[in-house]
Coordinates of C-alpha atoms in Angstrom, one line a residue:
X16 CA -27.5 7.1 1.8
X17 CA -25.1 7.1 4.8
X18 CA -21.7 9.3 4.5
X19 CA -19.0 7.3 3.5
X20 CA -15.6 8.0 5.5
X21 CA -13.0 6.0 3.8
X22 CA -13.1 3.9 0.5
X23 CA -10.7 1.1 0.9
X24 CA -9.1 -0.1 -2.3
X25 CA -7.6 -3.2 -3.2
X26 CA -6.5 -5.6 -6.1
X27 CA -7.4 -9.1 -5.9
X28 CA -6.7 -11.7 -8.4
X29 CA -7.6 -15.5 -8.6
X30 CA -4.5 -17.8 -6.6
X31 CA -4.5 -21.1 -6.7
X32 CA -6.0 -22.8 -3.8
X33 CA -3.6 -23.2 -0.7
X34 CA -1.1 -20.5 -2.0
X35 CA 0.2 -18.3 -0.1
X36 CA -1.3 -15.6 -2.4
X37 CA -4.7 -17.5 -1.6
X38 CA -4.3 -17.8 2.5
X39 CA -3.2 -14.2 2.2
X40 CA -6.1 -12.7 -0.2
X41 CA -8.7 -15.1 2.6
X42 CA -6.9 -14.0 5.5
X43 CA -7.6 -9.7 4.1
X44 CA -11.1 -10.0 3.7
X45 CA -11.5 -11.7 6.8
X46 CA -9.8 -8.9 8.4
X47 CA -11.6 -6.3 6.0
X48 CA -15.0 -8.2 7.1
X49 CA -13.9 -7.2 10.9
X50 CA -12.5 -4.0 10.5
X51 CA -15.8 -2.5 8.5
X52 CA -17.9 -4.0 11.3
X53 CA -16.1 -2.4 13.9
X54 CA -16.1 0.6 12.0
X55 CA -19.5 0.5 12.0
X56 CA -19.9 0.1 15.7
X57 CA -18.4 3.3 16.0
X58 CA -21.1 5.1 13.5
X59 CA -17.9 5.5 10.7
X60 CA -18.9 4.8 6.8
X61 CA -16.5 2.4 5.3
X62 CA -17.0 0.7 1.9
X63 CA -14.6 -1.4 0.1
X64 CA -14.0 -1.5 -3.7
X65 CA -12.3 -4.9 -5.3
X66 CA -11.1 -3.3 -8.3
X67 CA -10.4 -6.6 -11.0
X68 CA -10.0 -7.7 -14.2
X69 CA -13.8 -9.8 -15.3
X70 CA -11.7 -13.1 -15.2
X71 CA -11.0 -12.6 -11.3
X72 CA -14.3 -11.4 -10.3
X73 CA -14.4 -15.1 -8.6
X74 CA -11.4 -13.7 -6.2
X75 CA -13.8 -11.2 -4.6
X76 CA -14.9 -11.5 -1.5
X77 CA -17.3 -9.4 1.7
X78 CA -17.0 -6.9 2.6
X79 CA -15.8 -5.6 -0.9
X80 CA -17.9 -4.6 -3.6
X81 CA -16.4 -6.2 -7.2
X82 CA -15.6 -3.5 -9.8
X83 CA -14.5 -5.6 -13.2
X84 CA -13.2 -2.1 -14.3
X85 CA -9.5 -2.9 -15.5
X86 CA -9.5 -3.7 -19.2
X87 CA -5.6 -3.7 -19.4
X88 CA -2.7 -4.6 -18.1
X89 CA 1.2 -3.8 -18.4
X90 CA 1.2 -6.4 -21.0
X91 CA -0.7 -4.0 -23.3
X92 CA 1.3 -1.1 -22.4
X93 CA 4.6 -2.9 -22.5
X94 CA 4.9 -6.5 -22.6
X95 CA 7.6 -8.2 -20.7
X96 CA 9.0 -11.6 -20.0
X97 CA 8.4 -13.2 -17.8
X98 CA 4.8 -12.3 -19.0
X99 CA 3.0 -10.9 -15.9
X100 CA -1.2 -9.1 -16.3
X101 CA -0.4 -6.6 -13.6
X102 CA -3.1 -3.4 -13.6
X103 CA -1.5 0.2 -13.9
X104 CA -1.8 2.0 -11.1
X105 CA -3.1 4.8 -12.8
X106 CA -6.1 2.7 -13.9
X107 CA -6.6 1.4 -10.2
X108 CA -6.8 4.5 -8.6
X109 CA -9.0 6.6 -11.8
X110 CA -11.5 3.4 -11.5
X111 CA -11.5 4.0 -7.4
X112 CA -12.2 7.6 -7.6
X113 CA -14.8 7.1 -11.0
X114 CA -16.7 4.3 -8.3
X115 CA -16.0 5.2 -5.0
X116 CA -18.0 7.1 -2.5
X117 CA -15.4 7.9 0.5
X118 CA -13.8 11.1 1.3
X119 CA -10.4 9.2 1.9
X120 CA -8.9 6.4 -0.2
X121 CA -7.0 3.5 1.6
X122 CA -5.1 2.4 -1.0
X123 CA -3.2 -1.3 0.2
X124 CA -1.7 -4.3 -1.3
X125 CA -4.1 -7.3 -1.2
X126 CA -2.1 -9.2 1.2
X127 CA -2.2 -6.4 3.6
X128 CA -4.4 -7.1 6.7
X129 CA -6.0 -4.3 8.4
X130 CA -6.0 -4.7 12.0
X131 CA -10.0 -4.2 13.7
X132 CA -9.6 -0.5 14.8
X133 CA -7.8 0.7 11.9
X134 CA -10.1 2.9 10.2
X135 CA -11.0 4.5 13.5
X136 CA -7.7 5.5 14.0
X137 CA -7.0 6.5 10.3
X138 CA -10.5 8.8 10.9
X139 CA -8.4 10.4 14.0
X140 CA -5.5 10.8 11.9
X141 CA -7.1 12.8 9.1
X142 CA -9.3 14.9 11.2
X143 CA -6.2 16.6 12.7
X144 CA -5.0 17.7 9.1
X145 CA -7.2 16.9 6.9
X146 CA -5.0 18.5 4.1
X147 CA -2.0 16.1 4.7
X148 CA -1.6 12.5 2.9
X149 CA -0.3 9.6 5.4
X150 CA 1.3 6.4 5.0
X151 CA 1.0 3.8 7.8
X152 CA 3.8 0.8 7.7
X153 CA 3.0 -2.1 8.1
X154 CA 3.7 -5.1 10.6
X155 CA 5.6 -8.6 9.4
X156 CA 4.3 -11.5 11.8
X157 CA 5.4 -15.0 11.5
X158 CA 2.8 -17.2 9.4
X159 CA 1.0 -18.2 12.8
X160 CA -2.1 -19.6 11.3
X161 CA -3.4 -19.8 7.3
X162 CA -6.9 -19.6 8.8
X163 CA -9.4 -16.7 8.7
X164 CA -11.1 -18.3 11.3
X165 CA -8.5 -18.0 13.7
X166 CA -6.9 -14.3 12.8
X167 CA -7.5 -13.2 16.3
X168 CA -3.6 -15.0 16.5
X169 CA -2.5 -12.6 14.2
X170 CA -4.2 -9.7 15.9
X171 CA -1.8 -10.3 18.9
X172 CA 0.8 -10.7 17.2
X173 CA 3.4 -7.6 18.0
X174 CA 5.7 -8.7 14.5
X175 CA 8.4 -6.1 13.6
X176 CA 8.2 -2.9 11.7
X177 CA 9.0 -2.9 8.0
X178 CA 10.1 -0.4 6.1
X179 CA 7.6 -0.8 2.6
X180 CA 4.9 1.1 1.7
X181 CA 2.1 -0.6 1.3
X182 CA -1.0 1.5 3.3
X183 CA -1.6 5.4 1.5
X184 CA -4.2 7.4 2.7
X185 CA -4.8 10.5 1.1
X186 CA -8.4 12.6 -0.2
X187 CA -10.4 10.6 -3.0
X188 CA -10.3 14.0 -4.7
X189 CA -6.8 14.5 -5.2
X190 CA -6.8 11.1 -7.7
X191 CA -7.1 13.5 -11.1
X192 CA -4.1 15.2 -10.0
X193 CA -1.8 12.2 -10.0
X194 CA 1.1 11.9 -12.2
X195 CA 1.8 8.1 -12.6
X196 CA 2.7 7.3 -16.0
X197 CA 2.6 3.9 -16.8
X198 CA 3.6 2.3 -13.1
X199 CA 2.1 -0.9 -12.7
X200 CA 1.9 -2.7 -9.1
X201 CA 3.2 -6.3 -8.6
X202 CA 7.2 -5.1 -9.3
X203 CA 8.9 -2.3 -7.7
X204 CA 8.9 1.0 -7.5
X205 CA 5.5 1.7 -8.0
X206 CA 5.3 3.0 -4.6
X207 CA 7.9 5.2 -4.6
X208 CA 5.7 7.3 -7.6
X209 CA 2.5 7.3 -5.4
X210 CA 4.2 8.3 -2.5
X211 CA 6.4 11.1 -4.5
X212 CA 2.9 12.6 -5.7
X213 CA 1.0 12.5 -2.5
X214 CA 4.0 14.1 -0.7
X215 CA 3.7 16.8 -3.7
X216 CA 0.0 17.5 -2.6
X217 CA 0.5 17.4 0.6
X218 CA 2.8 20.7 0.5
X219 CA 5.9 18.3 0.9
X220 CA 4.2 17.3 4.1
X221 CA 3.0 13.7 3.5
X222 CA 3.6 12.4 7.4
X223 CA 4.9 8.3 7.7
X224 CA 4.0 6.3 10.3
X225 CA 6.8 3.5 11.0
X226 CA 5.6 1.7 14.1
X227 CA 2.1 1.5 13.9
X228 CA 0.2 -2.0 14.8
X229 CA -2.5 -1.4 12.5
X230 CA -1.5 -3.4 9.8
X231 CA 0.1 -6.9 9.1
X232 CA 1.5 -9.2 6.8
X233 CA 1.5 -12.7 7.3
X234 CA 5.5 -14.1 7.1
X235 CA 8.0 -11.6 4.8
X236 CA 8.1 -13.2 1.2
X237 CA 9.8 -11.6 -1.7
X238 CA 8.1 -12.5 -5.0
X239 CA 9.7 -9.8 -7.0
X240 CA 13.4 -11.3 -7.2
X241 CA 13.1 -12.6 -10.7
X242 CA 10.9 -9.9 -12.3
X243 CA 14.2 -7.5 -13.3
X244 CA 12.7 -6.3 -16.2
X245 CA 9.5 -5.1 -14.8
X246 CA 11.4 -3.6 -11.9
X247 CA 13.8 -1.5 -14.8
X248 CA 10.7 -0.6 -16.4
X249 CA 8.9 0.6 -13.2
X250 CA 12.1 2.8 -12.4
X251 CA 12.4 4.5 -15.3
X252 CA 8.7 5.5 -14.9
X253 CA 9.5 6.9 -11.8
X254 CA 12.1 8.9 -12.8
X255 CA 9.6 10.6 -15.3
X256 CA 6.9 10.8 -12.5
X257 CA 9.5 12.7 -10.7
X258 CA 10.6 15.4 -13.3
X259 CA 7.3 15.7 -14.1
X260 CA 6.3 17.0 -10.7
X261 CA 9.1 19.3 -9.8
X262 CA 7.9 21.3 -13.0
X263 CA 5.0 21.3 -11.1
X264 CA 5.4 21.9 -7.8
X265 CA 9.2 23.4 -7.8
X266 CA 12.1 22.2 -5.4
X267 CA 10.8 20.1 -2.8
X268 CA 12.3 20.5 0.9
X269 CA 15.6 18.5 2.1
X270 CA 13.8 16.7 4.4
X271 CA 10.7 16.0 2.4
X272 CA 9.8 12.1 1.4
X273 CA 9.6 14.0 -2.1
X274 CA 13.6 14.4 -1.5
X275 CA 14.1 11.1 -0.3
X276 CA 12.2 9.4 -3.1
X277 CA 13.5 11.6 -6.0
X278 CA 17.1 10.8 -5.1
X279 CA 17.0 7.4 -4.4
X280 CA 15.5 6.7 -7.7
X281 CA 18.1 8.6 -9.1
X282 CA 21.4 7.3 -7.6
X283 CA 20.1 3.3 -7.8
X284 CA 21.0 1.4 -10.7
X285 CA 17.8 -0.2 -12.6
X286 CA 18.3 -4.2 -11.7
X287 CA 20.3 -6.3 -14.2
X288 CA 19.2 -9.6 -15.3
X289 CA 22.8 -11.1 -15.5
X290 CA 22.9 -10.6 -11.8
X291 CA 22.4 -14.6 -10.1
X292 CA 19.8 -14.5 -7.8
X293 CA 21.6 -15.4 -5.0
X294 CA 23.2 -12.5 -5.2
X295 CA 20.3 -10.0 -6.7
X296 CA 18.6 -11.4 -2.8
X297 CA 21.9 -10.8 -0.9
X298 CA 21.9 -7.4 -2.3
X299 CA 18.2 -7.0 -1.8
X300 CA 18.4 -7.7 1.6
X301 CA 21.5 -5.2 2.3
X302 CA 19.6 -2.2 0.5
X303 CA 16.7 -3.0 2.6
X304 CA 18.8 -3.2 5.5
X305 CA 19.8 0.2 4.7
X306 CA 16.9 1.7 4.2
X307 CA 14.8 0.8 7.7
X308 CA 18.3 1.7 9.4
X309 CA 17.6 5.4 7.1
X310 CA 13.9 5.6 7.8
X311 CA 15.1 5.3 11.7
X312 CA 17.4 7.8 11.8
X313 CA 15.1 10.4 9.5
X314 CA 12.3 9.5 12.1
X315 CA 14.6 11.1 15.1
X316 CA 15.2 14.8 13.2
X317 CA 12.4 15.0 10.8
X318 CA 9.2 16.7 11.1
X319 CA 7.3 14.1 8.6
X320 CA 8.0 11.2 10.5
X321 CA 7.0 9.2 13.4
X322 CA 8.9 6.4 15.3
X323 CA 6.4 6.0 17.9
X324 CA 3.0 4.2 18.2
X325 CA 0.1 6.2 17.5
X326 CA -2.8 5.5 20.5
X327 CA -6.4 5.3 19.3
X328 CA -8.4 8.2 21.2
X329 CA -10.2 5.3 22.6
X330 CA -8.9 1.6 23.4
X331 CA -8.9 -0.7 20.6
X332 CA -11.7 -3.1 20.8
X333 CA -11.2 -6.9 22.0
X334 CA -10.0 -9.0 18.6
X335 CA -12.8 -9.5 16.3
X336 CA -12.3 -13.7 15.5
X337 CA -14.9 -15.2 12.6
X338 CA -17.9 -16.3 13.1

């Protein structure tokens, strides 16, 4: 059985045709299709696991290999309204370590598109500490096609930075070590507890990669304005993630993303309902303005960072476009 490098994980769930979950979820495994292929070229062992619930087995597509292992969601942990079937991290990530192969886990949202050289790079990356999670940010390009068939438009694409975390590669064999409570994805924050516990076992070395073309997202949507209650539940998780692992692993450094995370969690208020939306966005948008202009200046003095684009050892490979 060939050696498998990285196991890429991903969520998928059954949109409605002609969403803009659905062109999304198409336009990933398209680019997952390219980017294991490439891969491949290159003599690098890459599988992909669609971890689902049995209802959106349908949703799966090549490359990735459907999993039906998530038998709950938040709504059985903690129902909420609106009601939402969002999969616990936790459960994601024990089901991709229980059924995966790889030495790494990619872990991404399923609207995150890898670009065709990714996992070569990532296999640079990891070689030159193999000890030390890292977090790759993503690209936001304008919705230049909805097609798979055309995604070599998207490949060219330059887009701009953006400041989420949505692409954590770390060791498959770090997953029964994770503190993650009941975090589920789909809302916020539940980011902010993987990253706090890779940067844990990483020594408070986790290294971030802001500028990297080596993943995209098709436009910049924000789907999570009206899910307050999820996002108050999500932070209050967090919070116990975090006190949870400074018993464990002590004080983290001033500089660490362990620091950054822990007291951001700590000095934002959980969202409020009675907020109008209008606002809840304008405010949104002005914290998130803060943050990138944050990440930016941490890139400049701190070790763990890097505000500059990473070059393959070799030059990336011509766009893959579908057959």
């Amino acid at each position: 059985m060939a050696h498998v490098r990285f196991t890429h994980l991903l969520n998928p769930f059954t949109a409605k045709p002609g969403t803009e979950h659905d062109i999304a979820q198409r336009m990933t495994f398209q680019a997952l299709r390219n980017a294991q292929e490439e891969s491949g070229r290159h003599g690098l062992g890459v599988e992909v696991l669609a971890l689902v619930e049995p209802r959106d087995l349908p949703s799966v597509e090549a490359p990735a290999r459907a999993v039906p292992a998530i038998t709950r969601t938040i709504q059985d942990v903690h129902p909420m309204t609106p009601p939402r079937t969002f999969p616990l991290v936790a459960d994601l990530l024990n089901a991709a370590h229980e059924h995966g192969r790889g030495d790494y886990i990619v872990f991404t949202n399923v609207d995150i598109s890898p670009q065709p050289f990714l996992y070569r790079v990532l296999d640079d990356l990891m070689r030159r500490d193999p000890s030390r999670a890292v977090i790759v940010n993503r690209r936001t390009i304008p919705k230049v096609t909805s097609e798979p068939a055309q995604i070599s438009l998207a490949y060219q694409h330059p887009g701009k930075s953006h400041h989420g975390h949505d692409c954590f590669v770390f060791p498959r064999a770090w997953i029964p070590q994770l503190i993650l409570n009941d975090v589920c994805i789909g809302a916020p924050w539940w980011d902010y507890a993987l990253l706090a516990n890779l940067d844990a076992l990483s020594g408070f070395r986790m290294f971030t990669y802001l500028h990297q073309r080596l993943t995209f997202h098709l436009g910049d949507d924000r789907a999570w304005t009206a899910l307050s209650e999820y996002d108050v539940f999500n932070q209050k998780q967090v919070l116990g993630v975090i006190e949870a692992l400074e018993q464990r692993h002590g004080k983290a450094p001033a500089d660490s993303r362990f620091a950054w995370v822990a007291q951001r969690t700590r000095q934002q208020p959980a969202s409020q309902r009675t907020l109008a939306i209008k606002v809840k966005r304008k405010l949104r948008a002005l914290h998130e303005l803060t943050v990138l202009m944050r990440a930016r200046g941490m890139a400049k003095g701190s070790p763990f960072y890097s505000g500059t684009e990473y070059v393959p050892p070799a030059a990336p490979p011509q766009a893959v476009v579908a057959g």
